[in-house]
Short mmCIF file of C-alpha atoms in Angstrom, two decimals:
data_model
loop_
_atom_site.label_atom_id
_atom_site.label_comp_id
_atom_site.label_asym_id
_atom_site.label_seq_id
_atom_site.Cartn_x
_atom_site.Cartn_y
_atom_site.Cartn_z
CA MET A 229 30.84 -26.67 94.90
CA LEU A 230 29.49 -29.23 92.12
CA HIS A 231 28.12 -27.54 89.63
CA ILE A 232 26.46 -29.60 86.73
CA GLN A 233 25.33 -27.81 83.63
CA ASN A 234 23.47 -28.30 81.41
CA ILE A 235 25.19 -31.93 81.45
CA ASP A 236 23.79 -34.74 78.52
CA LYS A 237 23.75 -38.30 78.17
CA SER A 238 22.87 -41.64 75.14
CA PHE A 239 23.99 -44.95 75.12
CA ASP A 240 23.77 -45.56 71.39
CA SER A 241 20.13 -44.33 70.80
CA LEU A 242 18.38 -44.13 74.13
CA GLN A 243 18.71 -40.39 75.00
CA VAL A 244 18.94 -40.94 79.13
CA ILE A 245 20.15 -37.73 80.69
CA GLN A 246 19.51 -34.40 78.26
CA GLY A 247 19.69 -30.07 79.94
CA LEU A 248 20.22 -31.44 83.12
CA SER A 249 21.50 -28.78 85.58
CA PHE A 250 21.75 -28.02 88.97
CA GLU A 251 24.01 -27.25 92.28
CA VAL A 252 25.32 -28.75 95.46
CA GLN A 253 26.85 -25.93 98.17
CA ASP A 254 28.84 -26.43 100.73
CA GLY A 255 28.00 -29.20 103.39
CA GLU A 256 24.79 -29.28 101.84
CA PHE A 257 22.04 -32.09 101.91
CA VAL A 258 20.65 -32.88 98.47
CA ALA A 259 18.38 -35.79 98.00
CA ILE A 260 17.27 -36.90 93.46
CA ILE A 261 14.55 -38.60 93.47
CA GLY A 262 12.79 -40.28 89.87
CA PRO A 263 10.74 -42.41 88.21
CA SER A 264 13.05 -45.81 88.13
CA GLY A 265 15.15 -45.76 84.74
CA SER A 266 15.18 -42.00 85.13
CA GLY A 267 18.98 -41.79 84.80
CA LYS A 268 19.71 -41.70 88.62
CA SER A 269 22.55 -43.38 88.17
CA THR A 270 23.53 -42.47 85.67
CA LEU A 271 24.22 -39.69 87.08
CA PHE A 272 27.06 -41.10 88.94
CA GLN A 273 29.05 -42.54 87.25
CA LEU A 274 29.23 -39.04 85.27
CA ILE A 275 29.51 -37.47 88.14
CA GLY A 276 32.00 -39.67 89.48
CA GLY A 277 34.08 -39.79 86.27
CA VAL A 278 33.15 -43.76 85.09
CA THR A 279 30.89 -42.56 82.05
CA SER A 280 32.20 -39.84 79.63
CA LEU A 281 29.55 -36.46 78.79
CA ASP A 282 28.26 -35.79 75.53
CA GLU A 283 28.13 -32.67 75.73
CA GLY A 284 27.68 -30.37 79.01
CA ALA A 285 30.44 -29.98 81.97
CA ILE A 286 31.16 -30.82 85.61
CA LEU A 287 32.34 -29.53 88.03
CA LEU A 288 34.00 -29.29 90.95
CA ASP A 289 34.88 -26.04 93.19
CA GLY A 290 34.82 -24.65 89.86
CA GLU A 291 37.53 -27.20 88.23
CA ALA A 292 35.98 -29.85 85.21
CA ILE A 293 35.90 -33.27 87.00
CA GLN A 294 34.67 -34.94 83.94
CA GLN A 295 36.27 -38.21 82.78
CA GLN A 296 38.68 -37.81 86.27
CA ARG A 297 38.19 -40.65 88.11
CA GLY A 298 38.54 -41.13 92.49
CA VAL A 299 37.12 -36.61 93.26
CA ILE A 300 33.81 -38.69 95.07
CA GLY A 301 33.26 -40.73 97.89
CA TYR A 302 30.83 -42.99 96.92
CA MET A 303 28.08 -45.11 98.02
CA PRO A 304 27.01 -47.50 97.08
CA GLN A 305 23.39 -50.09 97.62
CA GLN A 306 24.84 -52.72 98.81
CA PRO A 307 27.96 -52.01 100.79
CA CYS A 308 30.41 -54.36 98.50
CA LEU A 309 32.86 -55.52 101.83
CA LEU A 310 35.49 -57.47 100.89
CA PRO A 311 34.41 -60.88 102.58
CA TRP A 312 38.77 -61.33 103.46
CA ARG A 313 39.37 -58.03 104.88
CA THR A 314 39.05 -57.73 108.32
CA ILE A 315 35.94 -54.59 109.24
CA LEU A 316 38.94 -51.98 110.04
CA ASP A 317 41.45 -52.94 106.87
CA ASN A 318 38.14 -52.75 104.74
CA VAL A 319 37.38 -49.58 105.50
CA ILE A 320 41.02 -48.28 104.46
CA LEU A 321 40.88 -50.13 101.45
CA VAL A 322 40.21 -47.62 99.35
CA GLU A 323 42.86 -44.95 100.62
CA GLU A 324 45.11 -48.57 101.03
CA LEU A 325 44.75 -48.45 96.64
CA ARG A 326 45.84 -44.43 96.82
CA HIS A 327 48.93 -45.86 98.91
CA LYS A 328 47.46 -43.54 102.67
CA PRO A 329 45.59 -45.70 103.89
CA ASN A 330 45.30 -43.56 107.59
CA MET A 331 44.69 -46.45 109.89
CA GLU A 332 44.29 -44.09 113.00
CA LEU A 333 41.39 -42.22 111.50
CA ALA A 334 39.62 -45.16 110.24
CA LYS A 335 40.04 -46.51 113.52
CA GLU A 336 39.16 -43.19 115.33
CA TRP A 337 35.70 -43.28 113.20
CA LEU A 338 34.68 -47.10 113.74
CA ASP A 339 35.10 -45.77 117.61
CA LYS A 340 32.71 -42.73 116.49
CA VAL A 341 29.85 -45.03 115.38
CA GLY A 342 30.18 -47.48 117.55
CA LEU A 343 32.04 -50.10 116.14
CA SER A 344 35.35 -50.18 117.27
CA ALA A 345 34.91 -53.40 118.42
CA PHE A 346 34.48 -54.73 115.55
CA GLN A 347 38.11 -53.86 114.03
CA GLN A 348 38.98 -57.26 113.63
CA ALA A 349 35.81 -58.64 112.72
CA TYR A 350 34.45 -59.93 109.06
CA PRO A 351 32.11 -58.28 106.75
CA HIS A 352 29.62 -61.55 107.30
CA GLU A 353 30.03 -61.25 111.27
CA LEU A 354 27.95 -57.58 111.36
CA SER A 355 24.37 -57.28 110.30
CA GLY A 356 23.19 -55.48 107.02
CA GLY A 357 23.16 -52.21 109.42
CA MET A 358 26.78 -52.36 110.82
CA GLN A 359 27.88 -53.12 107.11
CA GLN A 360 26.22 -50.25 105.53
CA ARG A 361 28.40 -48.35 108.43
CA VAL A 362 30.82 -49.29 107.63
CA SER A 363 30.81 -48.49 104.12
CA PHE A 364 30.77 -44.78 104.72
CA ILE A 365 33.16 -44.31 107.26
CA ARG A 366 35.07 -46.28 104.25
CA ALA A 367 33.56 -43.37 102.05
CA ILE A 368 33.99 -40.55 104.59
CA VAL A 369 37.79 -41.56 104.85
CA SER A 370 38.38 -41.11 101.54
CA ASN A 371 38.38 -37.45 102.53
CA LYS A 372 36.95 -36.24 99.63
CA PRO A 373 35.12 -33.04 99.05
CA ILE A 374 31.51 -34.38 97.99
CA LEU A 375 29.83 -38.34 99.44
CA CYS A 376 27.17 -38.88 97.02
CA LEU A 377 25.69 -41.71 98.29
CA ASP A 378 23.15 -44.40 95.92
CA GLU A 379 19.72 -46.06 97.58
CA PRO A 380 22.65 -47.23 100.50
CA PHE A 381 19.19 -48.39 102.38
CA SER A 382 17.09 -49.72 99.63
CA ALA A 383 18.16 -53.56 100.64
CA LEU A 384 16.99 -53.71 104.49
CA ASP A 385 14.75 -53.57 106.04
CA GLU A 386 11.98 -51.17 107.18
CA PHE A 387 12.86 -51.27 110.66
CA THR A 388 16.33 -51.17 110.70
CA ARG A 389 15.90 -48.51 107.28
CA LEU A 390 14.41 -45.85 109.83
CA GLU A 391 18.04 -46.43 112.50
CA MET A 392 20.03 -46.26 109.37
CA GLN A 393 18.66 -42.95 108.53
CA ALA A 394 18.88 -40.83 112.29
CA TRP A 395 22.21 -42.43 112.03
CA LEU A 396 23.35 -40.69 109.37
CA VAL A 397 21.58 -37.88 109.32
CA SER A 398 22.80 -37.35 113.12
CA THR A 399 26.63 -38.43 112.02
CA TRP A 400 26.63 -35.71 109.21
CA GLU A 401 25.27 -32.86 111.30
CA THR A 402 28.37 -33.45 113.27
CA TYR A 403 30.27 -33.24 110.27
CA ARG A 404 28.60 -31.45 107.48
CA LYS A 405 30.33 -32.98 103.54
CA SER A 406 28.68 -32.02 100.54
CA VAL A 407 26.08 -34.65 100.13
CA LEU A 408 23.93 -36.18 97.00
CA PHE A 409 21.37 -38.66 97.90
CA VAL A 410 20.11 -40.94 95.30
CA THR A 411 16.43 -42.34 97.44
CA HIS A 412 13.39 -44.15 95.49
CA SER A 413 11.83 -42.53 99.13
CA ILE A 414 10.25 -39.22 99.51
CA GLU A 415 9.85 -39.62 103.15
CA GLU A 416 13.85 -41.14 103.42
CA ALA A 417 14.58 -37.38 100.86
CA LEU A 418 12.65 -35.51 102.74
CA PHE A 419 13.74 -36.66 106.45
CA LEU A 420 17.51 -36.21 105.96
CA ALA A 421 18.12 -33.28 102.95
CA ASP A 422 17.73 -29.95 102.72
CA ARG A 423 16.39 -29.63 99.52
CA VAL A 424 14.85 -32.60 96.95
CA ILE A 425 15.77 -32.32 93.37
CA VAL A 426 12.84 -34.02 90.82
CA LEU A 427 14.15 -35.28 87.67
CA THR A 428 11.97 -36.21 85.08
CA LYS A 429 11.41 -39.33 83.55
CA ARG A 430 14.20 -40.23 80.69
CA PRO A 431 15.22 -38.16 79.12
CA ALA A 432 16.15 -37.18 82.55
CA THR A 433 15.88 -33.55 83.37
CA VAL A 434 15.59 -31.66 87.07
CA LYS A 435 11.82 -31.09 87.12
CA ALA A 436 11.22 -29.18 90.68
CA GLU A 437 13.68 -28.14 93.81
CA ILE A 438 11.87 -27.75 97.00
CA GLU A 439 14.06 -26.29 100.30
CA VAL A 440 13.38 -28.77 103.59
CA PRO A 441 11.89 -26.16 105.88
CA PHE A 442 13.16 -28.29 108.83
CA ALA A 443 15.18 -26.56 111.49
CA ARG A 444 17.74 -29.72 112.02
CA PRO A 445 19.18 -31.63 114.56
CA ARG A 446 16.53 -33.16 112.39
CA THR A 447 13.80 -35.01 115.37
CA GLU A 448 11.78 -37.85 114.46
CA ASP A 449 8.52 -36.08 115.25
CA ILE A 450 8.97 -33.77 111.35
CA ARG A 451 7.62 -37.00 109.57
CA HIS A 452 4.37 -36.49 111.56
CA SER A 453 3.65 -32.39 111.16
CA ALA A 454 1.16 -31.04 108.71
CA THR A 455 4.29 -29.66 106.91
CA PHE A 456 6.33 -32.94 106.39
CA THR A 457 2.44 -34.56 105.10
CA ALA A 458 1.74 -31.67 103.10
CA LEU A 459 5.58 -31.78 101.24
CA LYS A 460 5.48 -35.47 101.43
CA GLN A 461 2.21 -35.17 98.53
CA GLN A 462 3.80 -32.56 95.92
CA LEU A 463 6.45 -34.99 95.66
CA PHE A 464 4.61 -37.42 95.46
CA THR A 465 2.39 -35.82 92.53
CA TYR A 466 4.96 -34.20 90.88
CA LEU A 467 6.20 -38.28 90.03
CA LYS A 468 2.69 -39.03 89.36
CA GLU A 469 2.60 -36.31 86.63
CA GLU A 470 6.16 -37.73 85.61
CA ALA A 471 4.92 -41.39 85.49
CA TYR A 472 1.77 -41.09 83.52
CA ALA A 473 3.02 -38.49 81.52
CA ASP A 474 3.39 -38.77 77.33
#
């Protein structure tokens, strides 16, 4: 379990996060939404040990992990694949840096996501959606207890984005890694997550949490349900309140 415990973070005189607390249970998919500039990316930097806390604690299974790198799996907004490495070599990159590359596991995962025929291809030969699948598999193969996904589909066109959402939720429902997912899309958050956390504007704290009531496996038809529409409106209202807050 990931436990964010009353954390603060400032950059000089700019306070970005203040008194932020929440948990991610084992095997839970939690989405985070909030106004632009509310500290979502800073939060991931703190969890990943890239940036130090001012106050509070970040615990993983009861152990403090602040300022510890390599503890979480991370998938950024862009695939960040090295253009001179093959797809297979990109997948094992993180583990290779730790001197523990598992070539067979990487091949197994590429096969599971329908990319086994592209093992020896290079990133420029793949579509944007395929590159994001590779980026996700790289995070999975790192075998970390929690994956932090930072708006991974934001650069994709609408059709590909919907396709990738369906692919991600199907893959996650099979393997149930703990996921913390940042997005600007309310609909994406509701379709993917078990729970949605709404952040306030900067300095960020938790404004609201919503349990997503839809059963799994998730199907596209929930997007057209009255419950989905009502939850979407509720989350939109929270974000609108923050946008116009003094």
